[in-house]
């Protein structure tokens, strides 16, 4: 079943403007990549600090808010950062009420 999960690598840069998160992508964009069955319940991201030399912030996780997928990190920053990782889509055949 795990073979059905789809992953796509990404790398983005941006300035969180004093915040502690950065938009990775939107639900609309993920639907273009993986298809119309993508929802905020069956997709997400694995994130990491793409440039520890630029900031020592710990990149904590990814979270959905208002149909946008955000990378979250431990510090508020006001400089360009790079987030790298994998976006994923796990179709309904893989997820069944949170169990595999």
PDB file of C-alpha atoms in Angstrom:
ATOM      1  CA  UNK A   1       0.000   0.000   0.000  1.00  0.00           C
ATOM      2  CA  UNK A   2       2.802   2.447   0.709  1.00  0.00           C
ATOM      3  CA  UNK A   3       3.738   2.208  -2.976  1.00  0.00           C
ATOM      4  CA  UNK A   4       0.575   4.235  -3.639  1.00  0.00           C
ATOM      5  CA  UNK A   5       1.921   7.232  -1.690  1.00  0.00           C
ATOM      6  CA  UNK A   6       3.390   9.835  -4.034  1.00  0.00           C
ATOM      7  CA  UNK A   7       6.251  12.173  -3.134  1.00  0.00           C
ATOM      8  CA  UNK A   8       7.716  15.196  -4.903  1.00  0.00           C
ATOM      9  CA  UNK A   9      10.874  17.012  -3.729  1.00  0.00           C
ATOM     10  CA  UNK A  10      10.823  20.788  -3.364  1.00  0.00           C
ATOM     11  CA  UNK A  11      13.080  23.674  -2.431  1.00  0.00           C
ATOM     12  CA  UNK A  12      11.737  27.167  -1.817  1.00  0.00           C
ATOM     13  CA  UNK A  13      13.207  30.411  -0.542  1.00  0.00           C
ATOM     14  CA  UNK A  14      11.411  33.293   1.055  1.00  0.00           C
ATOM     15  CA  UNK A  15      11.346  35.804   3.861  1.00  0.00           C
ATOM     16  CA  UNK A  16       8.925  35.061   6.718  1.00  0.00           C
ATOM     17  CA  UNK A  17       8.891  38.827   7.550  1.00  0.00           C
ATOM     18  CA  UNK A  18       9.207  38.394  11.293  1.00  0.00           C
ATOM     19  CA  UNK A  19       7.084  35.248  11.440  1.00  0.00           C
ATOM     20  CA  UNK A  20       7.876  31.635  12.213  1.00  0.00           C
ATOM     21  CA  UNK A  21       6.393  29.994   9.104  1.00  0.00           C
ATOM     22  CA  UNK A  22       6.608  30.131   5.330  1.00  0.00           C
ATOM     23  CA  UNK A  23       4.094  28.995   2.708  1.00  0.00           C
ATOM     24  CA  UNK A  24       5.268  25.887   0.858  1.00  0.00           C
ATOM     25  CA  UNK A  25       2.323  25.522  -1.516  1.00  0.00           C
ATOM     26  CA  UNK A  26      -1.455  25.594  -1.750  1.00  0.00           C
ATOM     27  CA  UNK A  27      -4.107  22.912  -2.067  1.00  0.00           C
ATOM     28  CA  UNK A  28      -4.809  24.184  -5.596  1.00  0.00           C
ATOM     29  CA  UNK A  29      -1.168  23.608  -6.588  1.00  0.00           C
ATOM     30  CA  UNK A  30      -1.111  20.122  -5.059  1.00  0.00           C
ATOM     31  CA  UNK A  31      -4.225  19.217  -7.050  1.00  0.00           C
ATOM     32  CA  UNK A  32      -2.352  20.249 -10.210  1.00  0.00           C
ATOM     33  CA  UNK A  33       0.559  17.987  -9.239  1.00  0.00           C
ATOM     34  CA  UNK A  34      -1.231  14.930  -7.830  1.00  0.00           C
ATOM     35  CA  UNK A  35      -4.839  15.212  -9.085  1.00  0.00           C
ATOM     36  CA  UNK A  36      -8.252  16.309  -7.862  1.00  0.00           C
ATOM     37  CA  UNK A  37      -8.488  13.705  -5.061  1.00  0.00           C
ATOM     38  CA  UNK A  38      -5.917  15.619  -2.978  1.00  0.00           C
ATOM     39  CA  UNK A  39      -7.266  17.131   0.255  1.00  0.00           C
ATOM     40  CA  UNK A  40      -5.720  18.651   3.362  1.00  0.00           C
ATOM     41  CA  UNK A  41      -6.405  15.311   5.076  1.00  0.00           C
ATOM     42  CA  UNK A  42      -4.417  13.124   2.660  1.00  0.00           C
ATOM     43  CA  UNK A  43      -1.465  15.343   1.790  1.00  0.00           C
ATOM     44  CA  UNK A  44       1.288  17.296   3.493  1.00  0.00           C
ATOM     45  CA  UNK A  45       5.047  17.775   3.639  1.00  0.00           C
ATOM     46  CA  UNK A  46       8.231  16.714   5.360  1.00  0.00           C
ATOM     47  CA  UNK A  47      10.456  19.783   5.801  1.00  0.00           C
ATOM     48  CA  UNK A  48      14.010  20.635   6.786  1.00  0.00           C
ATOM     49  CA  UNK A  49      16.279  23.647   7.014  1.00  0.00           C
ATOM     50  CA  UNK A  50      17.770  23.901   3.538  1.00  0.00           C
ATOM     51  CA  UNK A  51      20.655  26.133   4.606  1.00  0.00           C
ATOM     52  CA  UNK A  52      21.859  25.871   8.194  1.00  0.00           C
ATOM     53  CA  UNK A  53      24.568  28.433   7.417  1.00  0.00           C
ATOM     54  CA  UNK A  54      21.947  31.120   6.802  1.00  0.00           C
ATOM     55  CA  UNK A  55      19.952  30.388   9.957  1.00  0.00           C
ATOM     56  CA  UNK A  56      20.212  27.911  12.800  1.00  0.00           C
ATOM     57  CA  UNK A  57      16.433  27.738  13.155  1.00  0.00           C
ATOM     58  CA  UNK A  58      15.015  24.281  13.769  1.00  0.00           C
ATOM     59  CA  UNK A  59      12.390  23.520  11.137  1.00  0.00           C
ATOM     60  CA  UNK A  60       9.673  21.813  13.113  1.00  0.00           C
ATOM     61  CA  UNK A  61       6.938  20.561  10.845  1.00  0.00           C
ATOM     62  CA  UNK A  62       4.405  21.399   8.188  1.00  0.00           C
ATOM     63  CA  UNK A  63       0.820  22.443   8.816  1.00  0.00           C
ATOM     64  CA  UNK A  64      -2.268  23.241   6.767  1.00  0.00           C
ATOM     65  CA  UNK A  65      -4.061  26.534   7.358  1.00  0.00           C
ATOM     66  CA  UNK A  66      -6.679  28.060   5.045  1.00  0.00           C
ATOM     67  CA  UNK A  67      -5.776  25.661   2.187  1.00  0.00           C
ATOM     68  CA  UNK A  68      -2.121  26.690   2.340  1.00  0.00           C
ATOM     69  CA  UNK A  69       0.656  24.349   3.464  1.00  0.00           C
ATOM     70  CA  UNK A  70       3.222  26.025   5.722  1.00  0.00           C
ATOM     71  CA  UNK A  71       6.680  25.040   6.949  1.00  0.00           C
ATOM     72  CA  UNK A  72       6.987  26.001  10.630  1.00  0.00           C
ATOM     73  CA  UNK A  73      10.183  26.712  12.525  1.00  0.00           C
ATOM     74  CA  UNK A  74      11.384  27.498  16.025  1.00  0.00           C
ATOM     75  CA  UNK A  75      12.395  31.139  15.562  1.00  0.00           C
ATOM     76  CA  UNK A  76      10.807  34.277  14.203  1.00  0.00           C
ATOM     77  CA  UNK A  77      12.940  35.475  11.297  1.00  0.00           C
ATOM     78  CA  UNK A  78      13.195  38.477   9.061  1.00  0.00           C
ATOM     79  CA  UNK A  79      15.613  37.257   6.390  1.00  0.00           C
ATOM     80  CA  UNK A  80      15.584  34.922   3.415  1.00  0.00           C
ATOM     81  CA  UNK A  81      15.543  31.242   4.285  1.00  0.00           C
ATOM     82  CA  UNK A  82      15.466  28.044   2.253  1.00  0.00           C
ATOM     83  CA  UNK A  83      13.057  25.225   2.999  1.00  0.00           C
ATOM     84  CA  UNK A  84      13.646  21.837   1.387  1.00  0.00           C
ATOM     85  CA  UNK A  85      11.724  18.614   1.688  1.00  0.00           C
ATOM     86  CA  UNK A  86       9.071  16.413   0.177  1.00  0.00           C
ATOM     87  CA  UNK A  87       5.415  17.102  -0.477  1.00  0.00           C
ATOM     88  CA  UNK A  88       3.268  13.995  -0.467  1.00  0.00           C
ATOM     89  CA  UNK A  89      -0.140  12.621  -1.374  1.00  0.00           C
ATOM     90  CA  UNK A  90      -1.530   9.457   0.249  1.00  0.00           C
ATOM     91  CA  UNK A  91      -4.655   8.280  -1.608  1.00  0.00           C
ATOM     92  CA  UNK A  92      -7.690   6.929   0.230  1.00  0.00           C
ATOM     93  CA  UNK A  93      -6.579   3.377  -0.526  1.00  0.00           C
ATOM     94  CA  UNK A  94      -3.642   3.950   1.829  1.00  0.00           C
ATOM     95  CA  UNK A  95      -5.334   5.934   4.591  1.00  0.00           C
ATOM     96  CA  UNK A  96      -8.403   4.484   6.255  1.00  0.00           C
ATOM     97  CA  UNK A  97      -9.384   6.467   9.345  1.00  0.00           C
ATOM     98  CA  UNK A  98      -5.749   7.019  10.232  1.00  0.00           C
ATOM     99  CA  UNK A  99      -4.655   3.384   9.945  1.00  0.00           C
ATOM    100  CA  UNK A 100      -2.630   1.698   7.254  1.00  0.00           C
TER     101      UNK A 100
END
